[in-house]
mmCIF file of C-alpha atoms in Angstrom:
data_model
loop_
_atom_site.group_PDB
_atom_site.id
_atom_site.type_symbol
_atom_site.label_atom_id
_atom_site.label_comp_id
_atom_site.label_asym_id
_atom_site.label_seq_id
_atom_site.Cartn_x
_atom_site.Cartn_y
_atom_site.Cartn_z
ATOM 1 C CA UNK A 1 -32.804 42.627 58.033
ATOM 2 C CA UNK A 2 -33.022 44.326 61.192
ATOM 3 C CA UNK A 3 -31.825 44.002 64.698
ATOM 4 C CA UNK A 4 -32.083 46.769 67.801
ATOM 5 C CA UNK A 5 -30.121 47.902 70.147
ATOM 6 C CA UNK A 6 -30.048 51.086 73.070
ATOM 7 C CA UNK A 7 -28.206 53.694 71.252
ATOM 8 C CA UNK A 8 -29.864 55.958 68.693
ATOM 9 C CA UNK A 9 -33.314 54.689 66.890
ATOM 10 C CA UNK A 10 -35.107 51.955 66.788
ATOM 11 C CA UNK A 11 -36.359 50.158 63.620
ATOM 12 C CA UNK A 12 -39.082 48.648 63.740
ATOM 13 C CA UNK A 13 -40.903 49.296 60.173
ATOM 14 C CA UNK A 14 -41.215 52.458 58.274
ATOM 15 C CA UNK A 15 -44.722 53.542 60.086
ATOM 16 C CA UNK A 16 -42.833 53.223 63.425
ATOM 17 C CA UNK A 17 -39.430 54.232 63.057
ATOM 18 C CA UNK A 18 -39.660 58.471 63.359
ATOM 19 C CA UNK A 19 -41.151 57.619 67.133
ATOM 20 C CA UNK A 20 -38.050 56.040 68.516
ATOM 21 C CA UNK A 21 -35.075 58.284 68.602
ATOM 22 C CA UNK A 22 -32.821 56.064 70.682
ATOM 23 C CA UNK A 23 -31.964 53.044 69.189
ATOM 24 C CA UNK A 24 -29.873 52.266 65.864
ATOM 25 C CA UNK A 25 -29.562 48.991 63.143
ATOM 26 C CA UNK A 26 -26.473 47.095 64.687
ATOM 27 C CA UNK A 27 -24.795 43.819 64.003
ATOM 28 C CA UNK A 28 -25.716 40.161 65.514
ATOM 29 C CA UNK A 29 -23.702 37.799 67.551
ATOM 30 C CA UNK A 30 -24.227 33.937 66.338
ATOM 31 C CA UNK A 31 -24.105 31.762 69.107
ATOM 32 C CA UNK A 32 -20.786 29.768 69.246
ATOM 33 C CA UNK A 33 -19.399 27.041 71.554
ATOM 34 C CA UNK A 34 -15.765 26.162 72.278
ATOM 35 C CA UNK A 35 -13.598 25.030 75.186
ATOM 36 C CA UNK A 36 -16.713 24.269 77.245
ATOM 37 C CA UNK A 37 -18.152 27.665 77.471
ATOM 38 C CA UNK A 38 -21.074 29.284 75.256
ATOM 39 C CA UNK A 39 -19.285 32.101 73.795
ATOM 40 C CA UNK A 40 -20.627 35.026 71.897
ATOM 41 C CA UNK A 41 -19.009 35.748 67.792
ATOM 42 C CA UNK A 42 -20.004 38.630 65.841
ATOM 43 C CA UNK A 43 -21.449 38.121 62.664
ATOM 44 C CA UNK A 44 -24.227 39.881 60.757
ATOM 45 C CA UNK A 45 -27.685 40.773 61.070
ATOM 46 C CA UNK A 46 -29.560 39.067 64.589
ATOM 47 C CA UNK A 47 -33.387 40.176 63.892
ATOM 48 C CA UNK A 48 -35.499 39.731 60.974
ATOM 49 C CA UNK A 49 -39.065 40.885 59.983
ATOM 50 C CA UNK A 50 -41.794 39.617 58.171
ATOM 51 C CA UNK A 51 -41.446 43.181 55.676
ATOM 52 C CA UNK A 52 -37.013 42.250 55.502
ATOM 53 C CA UNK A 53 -36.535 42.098 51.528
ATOM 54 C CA UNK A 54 -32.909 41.178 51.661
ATOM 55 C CA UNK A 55 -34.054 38.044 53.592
ATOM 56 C CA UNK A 56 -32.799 34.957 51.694
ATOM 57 C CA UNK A 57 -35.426 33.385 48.808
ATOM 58 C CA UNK A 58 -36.994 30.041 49.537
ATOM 59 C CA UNK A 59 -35.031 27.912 51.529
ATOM 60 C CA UNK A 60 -34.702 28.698 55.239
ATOM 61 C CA UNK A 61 -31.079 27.364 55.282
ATOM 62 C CA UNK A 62 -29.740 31.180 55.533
ATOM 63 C CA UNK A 63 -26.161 30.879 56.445
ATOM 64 C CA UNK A 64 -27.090 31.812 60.512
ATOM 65 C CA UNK A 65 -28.989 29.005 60.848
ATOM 66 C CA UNK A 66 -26.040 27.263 59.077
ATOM 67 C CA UNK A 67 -23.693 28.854 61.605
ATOM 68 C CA UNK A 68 -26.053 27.696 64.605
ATOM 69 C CA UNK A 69 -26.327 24.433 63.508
ATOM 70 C CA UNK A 70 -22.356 24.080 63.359
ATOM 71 C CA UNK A 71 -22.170 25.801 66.516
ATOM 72 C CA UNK A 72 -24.816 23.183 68.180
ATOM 73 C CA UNK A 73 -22.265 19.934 66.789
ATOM 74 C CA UNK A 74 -19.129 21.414 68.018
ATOM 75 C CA UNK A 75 -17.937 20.352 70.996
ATOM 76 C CA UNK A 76 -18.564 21.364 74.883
ATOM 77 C CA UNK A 77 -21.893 21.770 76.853
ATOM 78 C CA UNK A 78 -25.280 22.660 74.923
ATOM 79 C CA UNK A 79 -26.932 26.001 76.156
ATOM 80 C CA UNK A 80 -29.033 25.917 79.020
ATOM 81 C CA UNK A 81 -32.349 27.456 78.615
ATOM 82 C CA UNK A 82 -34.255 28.749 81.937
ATOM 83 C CA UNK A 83 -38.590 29.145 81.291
ATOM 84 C CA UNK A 84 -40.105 31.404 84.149
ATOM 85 C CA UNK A 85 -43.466 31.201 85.512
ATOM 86 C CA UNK A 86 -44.767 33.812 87.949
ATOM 87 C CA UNK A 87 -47.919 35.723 89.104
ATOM 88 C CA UNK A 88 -47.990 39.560 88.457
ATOM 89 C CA UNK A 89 -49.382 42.468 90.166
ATOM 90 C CA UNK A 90 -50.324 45.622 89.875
ATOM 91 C CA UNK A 91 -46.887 46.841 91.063
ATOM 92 C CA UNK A 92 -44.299 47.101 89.064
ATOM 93 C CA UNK A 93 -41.560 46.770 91.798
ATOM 94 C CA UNK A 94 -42.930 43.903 93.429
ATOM 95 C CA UNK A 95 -42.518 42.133 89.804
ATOM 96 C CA UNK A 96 -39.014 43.186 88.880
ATOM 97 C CA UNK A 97 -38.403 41.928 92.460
ATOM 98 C CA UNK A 98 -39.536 38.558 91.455
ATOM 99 C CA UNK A 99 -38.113 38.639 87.647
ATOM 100 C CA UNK A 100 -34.662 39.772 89.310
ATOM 101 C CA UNK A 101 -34.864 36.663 91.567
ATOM 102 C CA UNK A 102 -35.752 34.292 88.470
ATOM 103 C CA UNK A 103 -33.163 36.009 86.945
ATOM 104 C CA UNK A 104 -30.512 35.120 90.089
ATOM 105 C CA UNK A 105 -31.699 31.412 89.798
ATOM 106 C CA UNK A 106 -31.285 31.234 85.660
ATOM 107 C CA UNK A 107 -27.936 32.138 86.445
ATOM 108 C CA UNK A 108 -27.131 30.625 88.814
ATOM 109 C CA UNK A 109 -28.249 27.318 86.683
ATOM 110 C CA UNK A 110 -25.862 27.968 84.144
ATOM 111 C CA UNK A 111 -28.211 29.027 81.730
ATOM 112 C CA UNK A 112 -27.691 31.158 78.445
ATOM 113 C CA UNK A 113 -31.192 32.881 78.490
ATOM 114 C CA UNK A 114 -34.477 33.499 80.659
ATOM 115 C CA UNK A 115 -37.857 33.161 79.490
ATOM 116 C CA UNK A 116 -40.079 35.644 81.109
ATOM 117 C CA UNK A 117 -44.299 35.566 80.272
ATOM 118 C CA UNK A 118 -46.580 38.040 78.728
ATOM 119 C CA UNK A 119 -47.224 41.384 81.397
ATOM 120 C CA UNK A 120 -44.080 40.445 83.454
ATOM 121 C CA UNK A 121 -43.800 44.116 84.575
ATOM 122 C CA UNK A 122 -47.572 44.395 85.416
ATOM 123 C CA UNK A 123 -51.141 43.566 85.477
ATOM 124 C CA UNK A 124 -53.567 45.622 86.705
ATOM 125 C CA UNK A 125 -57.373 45.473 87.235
ATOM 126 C CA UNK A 126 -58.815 47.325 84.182
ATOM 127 C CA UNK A 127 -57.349 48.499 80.886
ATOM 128 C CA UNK A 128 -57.196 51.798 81.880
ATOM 129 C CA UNK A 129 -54.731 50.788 84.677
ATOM 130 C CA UNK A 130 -52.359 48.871 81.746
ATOM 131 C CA UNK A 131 -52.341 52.596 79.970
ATOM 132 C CA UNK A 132 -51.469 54.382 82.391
ATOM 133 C CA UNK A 133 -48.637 51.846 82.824
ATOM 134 C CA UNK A 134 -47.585 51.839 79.842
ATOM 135 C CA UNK A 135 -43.693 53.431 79.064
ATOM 136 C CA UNK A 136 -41.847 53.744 76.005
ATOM 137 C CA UNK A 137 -38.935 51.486 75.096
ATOM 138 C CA UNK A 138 -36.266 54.298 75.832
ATOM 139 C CA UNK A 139 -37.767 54.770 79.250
ATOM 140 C CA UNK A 140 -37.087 53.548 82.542
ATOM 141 C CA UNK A 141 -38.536 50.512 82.875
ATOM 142 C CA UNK A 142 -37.175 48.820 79.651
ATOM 143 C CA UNK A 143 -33.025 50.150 81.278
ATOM 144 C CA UNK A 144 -34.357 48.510 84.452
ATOM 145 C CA UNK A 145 -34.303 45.280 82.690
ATOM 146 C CA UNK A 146 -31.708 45.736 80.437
ATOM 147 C CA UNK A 147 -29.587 46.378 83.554
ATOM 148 C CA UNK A 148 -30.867 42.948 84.940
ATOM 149 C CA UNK A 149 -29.484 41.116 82.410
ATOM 150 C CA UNK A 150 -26.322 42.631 82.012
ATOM 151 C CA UNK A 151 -25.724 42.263 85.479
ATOM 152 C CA UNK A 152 -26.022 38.471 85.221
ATOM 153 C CA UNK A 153 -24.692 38.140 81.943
ATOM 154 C CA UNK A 154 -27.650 36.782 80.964
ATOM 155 C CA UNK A 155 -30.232 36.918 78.201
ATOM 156 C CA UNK A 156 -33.758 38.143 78.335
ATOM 157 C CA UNK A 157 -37.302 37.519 76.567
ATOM 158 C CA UNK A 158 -39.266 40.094 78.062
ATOM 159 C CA UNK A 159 -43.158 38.328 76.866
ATOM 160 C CA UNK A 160 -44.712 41.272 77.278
ATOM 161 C CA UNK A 161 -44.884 44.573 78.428
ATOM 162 C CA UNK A 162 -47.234 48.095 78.266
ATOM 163 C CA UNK A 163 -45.493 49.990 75.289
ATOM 164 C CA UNK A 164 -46.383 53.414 74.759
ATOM 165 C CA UNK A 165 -49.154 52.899 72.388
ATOM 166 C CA UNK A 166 -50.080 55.082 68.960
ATOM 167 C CA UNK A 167 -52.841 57.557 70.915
ATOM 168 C CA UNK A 168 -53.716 58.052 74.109
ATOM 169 C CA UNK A 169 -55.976 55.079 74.282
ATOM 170 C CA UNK A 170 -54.078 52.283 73.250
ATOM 171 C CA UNK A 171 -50.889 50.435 73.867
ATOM 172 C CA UNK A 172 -48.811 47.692 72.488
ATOM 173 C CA UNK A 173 -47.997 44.390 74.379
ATOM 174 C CA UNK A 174 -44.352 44.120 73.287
ATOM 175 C CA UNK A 175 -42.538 41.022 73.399
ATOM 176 C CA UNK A 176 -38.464 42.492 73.813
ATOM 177 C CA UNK A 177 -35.290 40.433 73.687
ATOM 178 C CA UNK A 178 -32.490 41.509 75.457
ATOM 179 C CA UNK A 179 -28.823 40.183 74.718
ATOM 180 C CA UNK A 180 -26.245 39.835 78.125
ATOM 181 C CA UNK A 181 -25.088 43.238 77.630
ATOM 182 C CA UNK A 182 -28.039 44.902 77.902
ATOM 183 C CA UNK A 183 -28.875 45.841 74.947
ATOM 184 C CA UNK A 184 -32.685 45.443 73.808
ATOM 185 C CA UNK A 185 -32.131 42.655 70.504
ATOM 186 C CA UNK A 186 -35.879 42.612 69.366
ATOM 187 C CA UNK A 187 -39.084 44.337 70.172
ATOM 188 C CA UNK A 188 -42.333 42.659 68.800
ATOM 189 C CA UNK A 189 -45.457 43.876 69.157
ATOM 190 C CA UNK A 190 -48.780 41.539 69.774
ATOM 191 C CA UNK A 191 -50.418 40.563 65.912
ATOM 192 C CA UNK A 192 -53.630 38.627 67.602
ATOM 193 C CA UNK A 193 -55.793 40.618 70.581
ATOM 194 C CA UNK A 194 -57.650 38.964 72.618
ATOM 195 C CA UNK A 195 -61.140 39.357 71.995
ATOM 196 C CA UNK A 196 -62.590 36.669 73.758
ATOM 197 C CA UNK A 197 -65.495 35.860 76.022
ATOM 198 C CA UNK A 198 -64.236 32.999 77.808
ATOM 199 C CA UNK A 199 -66.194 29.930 77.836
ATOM 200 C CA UNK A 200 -66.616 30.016 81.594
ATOM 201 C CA UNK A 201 -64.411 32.826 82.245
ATOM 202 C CA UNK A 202 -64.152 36.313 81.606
ATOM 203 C CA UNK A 203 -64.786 38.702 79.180
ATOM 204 C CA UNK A 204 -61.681 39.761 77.445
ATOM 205 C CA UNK A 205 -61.372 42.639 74.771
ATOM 206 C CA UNK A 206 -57.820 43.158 74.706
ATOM 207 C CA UNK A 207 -58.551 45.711 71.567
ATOM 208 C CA UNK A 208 -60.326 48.296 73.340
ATOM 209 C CA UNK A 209 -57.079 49.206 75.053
ATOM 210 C CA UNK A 210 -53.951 48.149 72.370
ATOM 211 C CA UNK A 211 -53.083 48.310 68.787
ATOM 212 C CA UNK A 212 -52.162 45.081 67.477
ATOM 213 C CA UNK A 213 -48.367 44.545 65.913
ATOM 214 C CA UNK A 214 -47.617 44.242 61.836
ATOM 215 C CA UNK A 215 -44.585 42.151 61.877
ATOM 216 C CA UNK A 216 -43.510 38.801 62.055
ATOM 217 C CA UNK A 217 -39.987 39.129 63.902
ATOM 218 C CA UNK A 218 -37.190 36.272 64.526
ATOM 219 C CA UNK A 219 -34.109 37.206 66.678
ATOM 220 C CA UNK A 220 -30.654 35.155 66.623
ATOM 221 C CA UNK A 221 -29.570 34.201 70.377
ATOM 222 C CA UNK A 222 -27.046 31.782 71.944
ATOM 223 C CA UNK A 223 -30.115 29.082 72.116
ATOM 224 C CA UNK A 224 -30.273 29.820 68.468
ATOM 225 C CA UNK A 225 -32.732 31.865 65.944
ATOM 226 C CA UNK A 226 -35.880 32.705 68.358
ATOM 227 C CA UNK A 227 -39.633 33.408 66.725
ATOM 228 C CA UNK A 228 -41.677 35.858 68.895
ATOM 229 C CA UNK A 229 -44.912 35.736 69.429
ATOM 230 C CA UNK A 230 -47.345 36.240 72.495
ATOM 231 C CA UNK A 231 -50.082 34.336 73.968
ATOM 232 C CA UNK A 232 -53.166 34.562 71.540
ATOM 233 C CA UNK A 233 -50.641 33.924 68.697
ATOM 234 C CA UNK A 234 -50.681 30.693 69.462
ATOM 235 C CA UNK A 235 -54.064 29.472 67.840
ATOM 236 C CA UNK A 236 -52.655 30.717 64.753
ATOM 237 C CA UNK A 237 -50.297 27.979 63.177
ATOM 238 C CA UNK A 238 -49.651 30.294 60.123
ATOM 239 C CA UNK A 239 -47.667 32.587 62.275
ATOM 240 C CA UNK A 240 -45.469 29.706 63.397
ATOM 241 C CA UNK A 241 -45.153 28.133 59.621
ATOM 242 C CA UNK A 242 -44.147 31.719 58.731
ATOM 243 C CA UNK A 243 -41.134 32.043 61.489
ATOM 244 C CA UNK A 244 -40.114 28.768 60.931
ATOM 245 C CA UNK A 245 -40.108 27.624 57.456
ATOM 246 C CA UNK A 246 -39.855 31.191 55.643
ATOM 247 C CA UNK A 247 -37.737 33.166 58.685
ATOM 248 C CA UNK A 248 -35.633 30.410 59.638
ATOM 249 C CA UNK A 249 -36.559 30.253 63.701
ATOM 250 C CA UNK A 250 -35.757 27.064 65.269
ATOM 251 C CA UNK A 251 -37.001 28.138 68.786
ATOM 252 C CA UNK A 252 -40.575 28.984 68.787
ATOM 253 C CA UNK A 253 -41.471 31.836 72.503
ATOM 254 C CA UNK A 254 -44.950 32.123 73.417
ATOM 255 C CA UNK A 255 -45.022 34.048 76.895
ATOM 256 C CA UNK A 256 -48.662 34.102 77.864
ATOM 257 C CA UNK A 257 -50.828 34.726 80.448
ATOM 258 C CA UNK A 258 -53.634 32.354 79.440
ATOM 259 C CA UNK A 259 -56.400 32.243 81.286
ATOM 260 C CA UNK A 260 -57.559 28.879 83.298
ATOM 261 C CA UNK A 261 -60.529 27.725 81.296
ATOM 262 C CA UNK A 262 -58.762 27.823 78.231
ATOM 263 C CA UNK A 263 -55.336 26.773 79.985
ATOM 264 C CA UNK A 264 -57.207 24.077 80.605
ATOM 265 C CA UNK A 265 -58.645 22.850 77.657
ATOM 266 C CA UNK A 266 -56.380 23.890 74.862
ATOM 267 C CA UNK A 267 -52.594 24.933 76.307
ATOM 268 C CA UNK A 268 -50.084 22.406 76.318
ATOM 269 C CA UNK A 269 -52.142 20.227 73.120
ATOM 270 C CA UNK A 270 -51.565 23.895 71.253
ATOM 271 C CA UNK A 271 -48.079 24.384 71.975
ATOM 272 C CA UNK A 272 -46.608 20.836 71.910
ATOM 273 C CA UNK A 273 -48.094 20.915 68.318
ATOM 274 C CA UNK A 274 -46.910 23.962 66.772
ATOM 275 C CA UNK A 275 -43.768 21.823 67.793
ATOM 276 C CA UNK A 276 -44.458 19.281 66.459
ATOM 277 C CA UNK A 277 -45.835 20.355 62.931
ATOM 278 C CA UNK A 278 -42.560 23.479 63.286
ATOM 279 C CA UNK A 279 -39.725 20.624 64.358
ATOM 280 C CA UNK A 280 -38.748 23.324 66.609
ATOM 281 C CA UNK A 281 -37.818 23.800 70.061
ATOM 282 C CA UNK A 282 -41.617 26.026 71.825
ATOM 283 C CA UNK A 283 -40.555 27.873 74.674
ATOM 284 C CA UNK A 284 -43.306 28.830 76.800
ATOM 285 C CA UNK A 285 -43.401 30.766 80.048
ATOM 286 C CA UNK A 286 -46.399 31.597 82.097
ATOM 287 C CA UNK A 287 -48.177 33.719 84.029
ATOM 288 C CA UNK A 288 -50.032 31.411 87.121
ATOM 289 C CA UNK A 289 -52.534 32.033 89.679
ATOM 290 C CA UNK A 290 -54.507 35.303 90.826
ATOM 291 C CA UNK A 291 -53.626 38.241 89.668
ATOM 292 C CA UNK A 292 -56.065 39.683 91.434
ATOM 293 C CA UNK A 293 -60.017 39.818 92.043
ATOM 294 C CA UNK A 294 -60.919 39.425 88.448
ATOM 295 C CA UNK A 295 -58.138 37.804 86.766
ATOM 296 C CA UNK A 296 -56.334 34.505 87.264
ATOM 297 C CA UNK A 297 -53.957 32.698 84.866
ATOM 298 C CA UNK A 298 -53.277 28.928 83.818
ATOM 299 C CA UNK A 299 -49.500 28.521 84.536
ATOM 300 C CA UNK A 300 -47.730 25.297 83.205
ATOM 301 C CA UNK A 301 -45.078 27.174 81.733
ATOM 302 C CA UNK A 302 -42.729 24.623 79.468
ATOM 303 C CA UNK A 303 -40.375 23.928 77.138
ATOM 304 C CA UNK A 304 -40.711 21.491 74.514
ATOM 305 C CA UNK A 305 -38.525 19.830 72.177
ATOM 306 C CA UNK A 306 -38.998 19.341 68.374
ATOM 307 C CA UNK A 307 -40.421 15.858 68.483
ATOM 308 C CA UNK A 308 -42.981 17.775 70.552
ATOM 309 C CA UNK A 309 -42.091 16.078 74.083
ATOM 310 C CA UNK A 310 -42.120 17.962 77.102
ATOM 311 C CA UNK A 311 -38.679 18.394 78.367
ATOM 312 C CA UNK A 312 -39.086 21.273 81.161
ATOM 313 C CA UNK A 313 -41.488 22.192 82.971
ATOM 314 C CA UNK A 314 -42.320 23.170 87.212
ATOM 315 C CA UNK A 315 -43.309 20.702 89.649
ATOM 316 C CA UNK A 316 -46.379 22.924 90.873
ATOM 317 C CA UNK A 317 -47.734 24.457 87.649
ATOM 318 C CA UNK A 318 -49.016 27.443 89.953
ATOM 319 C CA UNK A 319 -45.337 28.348 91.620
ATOM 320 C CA UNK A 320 -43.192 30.532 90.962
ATOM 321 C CA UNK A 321 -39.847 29.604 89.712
ATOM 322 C CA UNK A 322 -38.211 28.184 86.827
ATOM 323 C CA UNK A 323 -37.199 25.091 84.574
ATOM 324 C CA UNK A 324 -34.216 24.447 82.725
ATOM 325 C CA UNK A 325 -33.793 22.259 79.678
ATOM 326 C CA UNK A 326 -30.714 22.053 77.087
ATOM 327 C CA UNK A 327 -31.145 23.300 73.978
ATOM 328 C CA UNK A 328 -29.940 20.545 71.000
ATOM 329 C CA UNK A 329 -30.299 21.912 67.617
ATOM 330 C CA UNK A 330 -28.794 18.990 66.146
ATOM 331 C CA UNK A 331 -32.227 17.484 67.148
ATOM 332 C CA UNK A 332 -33.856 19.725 64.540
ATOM 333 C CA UNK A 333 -31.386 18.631 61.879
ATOM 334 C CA UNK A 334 -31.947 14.884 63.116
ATOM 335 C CA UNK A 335 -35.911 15.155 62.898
ATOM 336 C CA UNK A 336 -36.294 16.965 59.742
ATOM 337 C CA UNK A 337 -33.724 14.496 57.991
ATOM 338 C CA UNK A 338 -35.859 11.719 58.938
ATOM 339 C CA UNK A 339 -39.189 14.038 58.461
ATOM 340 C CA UNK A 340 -38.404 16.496 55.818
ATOM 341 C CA UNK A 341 -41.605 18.191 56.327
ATOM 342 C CA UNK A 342 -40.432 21.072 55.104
ATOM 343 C CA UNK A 343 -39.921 19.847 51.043
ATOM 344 C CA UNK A 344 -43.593 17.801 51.421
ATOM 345 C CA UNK A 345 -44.833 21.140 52.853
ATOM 346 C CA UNK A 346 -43.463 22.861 49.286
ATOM 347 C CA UNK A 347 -44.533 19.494 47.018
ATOM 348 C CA UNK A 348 -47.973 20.224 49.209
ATOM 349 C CA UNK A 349 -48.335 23.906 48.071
ATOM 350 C CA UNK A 350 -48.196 23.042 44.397
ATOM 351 C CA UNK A 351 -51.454 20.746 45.021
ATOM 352 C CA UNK A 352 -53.704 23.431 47.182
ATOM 353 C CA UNK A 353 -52.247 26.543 47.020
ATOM 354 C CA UNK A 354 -51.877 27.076 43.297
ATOM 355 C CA UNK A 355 -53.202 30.522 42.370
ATOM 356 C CA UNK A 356 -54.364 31.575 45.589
#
């Protein structure tokens, strides 16, 4: 098991890990509540990924999920959870300007974390634009951010950002999670591009310009055990199945910038049922509006609860700002007592999965 922070190297799979020279494996916190106030204990081990061979066999009851579910019965307020919704630029000031002031509000709110969408430092007007961008984790941009959050105290789920990429053509869109004192907690890189031409829309090839990500990743925070992903994940329920039932996440992120067409047709029905089917909390923030003169995005950033209803989300799905639910994991508990999906999922397996 492996969690990051800003020190000596980075882990982030044996391909990857000679690049980073910054970053080292450190210990977790669990989240904890006592006395009324969210409070941080240390305890082992905060990210896992897909490759992790010490991970626990089986069941997904690893003893930090144990931990946050005692920590969600105990007594005081629940953690606050604050989605963001914005509309990019090609300026990277001009966005940490407006992250810094979500940031301000999610404080401000009383909330535990900040949900930021996919290219909340930047979107540009061509691919080569988003390479040129692009900056590695150790680099200036990334200790802009980290700074933000330690100056609020707050957490951070970065959705997606340029990462220096493997050549000089490509990047990765890299989902990071940074912890209250700044330090960067997880760094997932995109699995699904977007290779799309958009019924009625554009033409999309997010390939031509990034490398796509090898590793599921799940990341322990005070609103309990997050699974990353990023935008196109989403039409991919294996991914989620993976995180949840085999990783242990029992808050689902997908920061996206989908675009309106398929915002449209296909956004809130996708994520209030990976949900649903998960019995996890789906976190999604969102880019809205134009970007510029050949890209606009969907908005409707939310935040939905396991039972799959909407509990957060903006008045004007196009605004910037964000919502704020409470985070219950006793709900997950509740739900899958009552709907143990997870032991008819296994029962399931033995019927149409044997031998493949």
């Amino acid at each position: 098991m492996h969690s990051l922070c800003r020190a000596s190297k980075l882990v982030l799979g044996s391909q990857t890990a000679a690049v980073y020279d910054r970053f080292v494996i450190r210990q977790s916190f669990g989240a904890a509540r006592g006395s009324g106030q969210l409070s941080l204990v240390p305890r082992p081990s905060t990210c896992r990924h897909s490759g992790d061979r010490t991970r626990h066999s089986g069941s997904v009851i690893s003893a930090a999920m144990q931990d946050a579910t005692a920590a969600a019965a105990a007594q005081g307020p629940l953690p606050k959870a604050a989605v963001g919704q914005m509309t990019s630029v090609g300026d990277q000031e001009a966005n940490f300007n407006t992250c810094a002031r979500l940031a301000q509000d999610a404080a401000a709110a009383g909330c535990s974390m900040l949900f930021l969408p996919e290219c909340f430092s930047f979107i540009g007007s061509n691919q080569q634009e988003s390479i040129a961008a692009a900056q590695p984790l150790s680099g200036a941009l990334v200790a802009r951010y980290c700074e933000l959050a330690r100056s609020h105290k707050l957490w951070l789920s970065l959705g997606g950002f340029q990462e220096t990429g493997p050549d000089p053509e490509h990047i990765f869109n890299t989902h990071l999670v940074i912890d209250q004192g700044g330090e960067v907690r997880a760094a997932y890189r995109k699995i699904h591009l977007f290779d799309v031409d958009v019924p009625s829309g554009p033409v999309l090839m997010e390939s031509r310009s990034t490398a796509p990500g090898t590793q599921a990743l799940v990341c322990d925070s005070p609103v309990g055990r997050l699974g990353l992903s990023t935008c196109y994940d989403l039409r991919f329920p294996e991914l989620y199945q993976k995180l949840t039932w085999s990783m242990g996440a029992q808050v689902l992120l997908v920061p996206a910038a989908f675009t309106r067409p398929t915002g449209e047709a296909h956004w809130e029905v996708l994520l209030r049922a990976r949900a649903i089917e998960c019995q996890t909390y789906v976190i999604a923030a969102a880019q809205a509006g134009r970007h510029n003169e050949k890209r606009e995005s969907y908005g409707h950033a939310l935040i939905i609860d396991p039972w799959g209803r909407v509990v957060a989300r903006l008045a004007d799905p196009s605004a910037t700002g964000i919502a704020v639910a409470e985070i219950d994991l006793n709900q997950i508990a509740a739900i899958r007592t009552k709907m143990p999906i997870r032991e008819h999922r296994e029962k399931g397996h033995k019927a149409y999965l044997e031998g493949v």
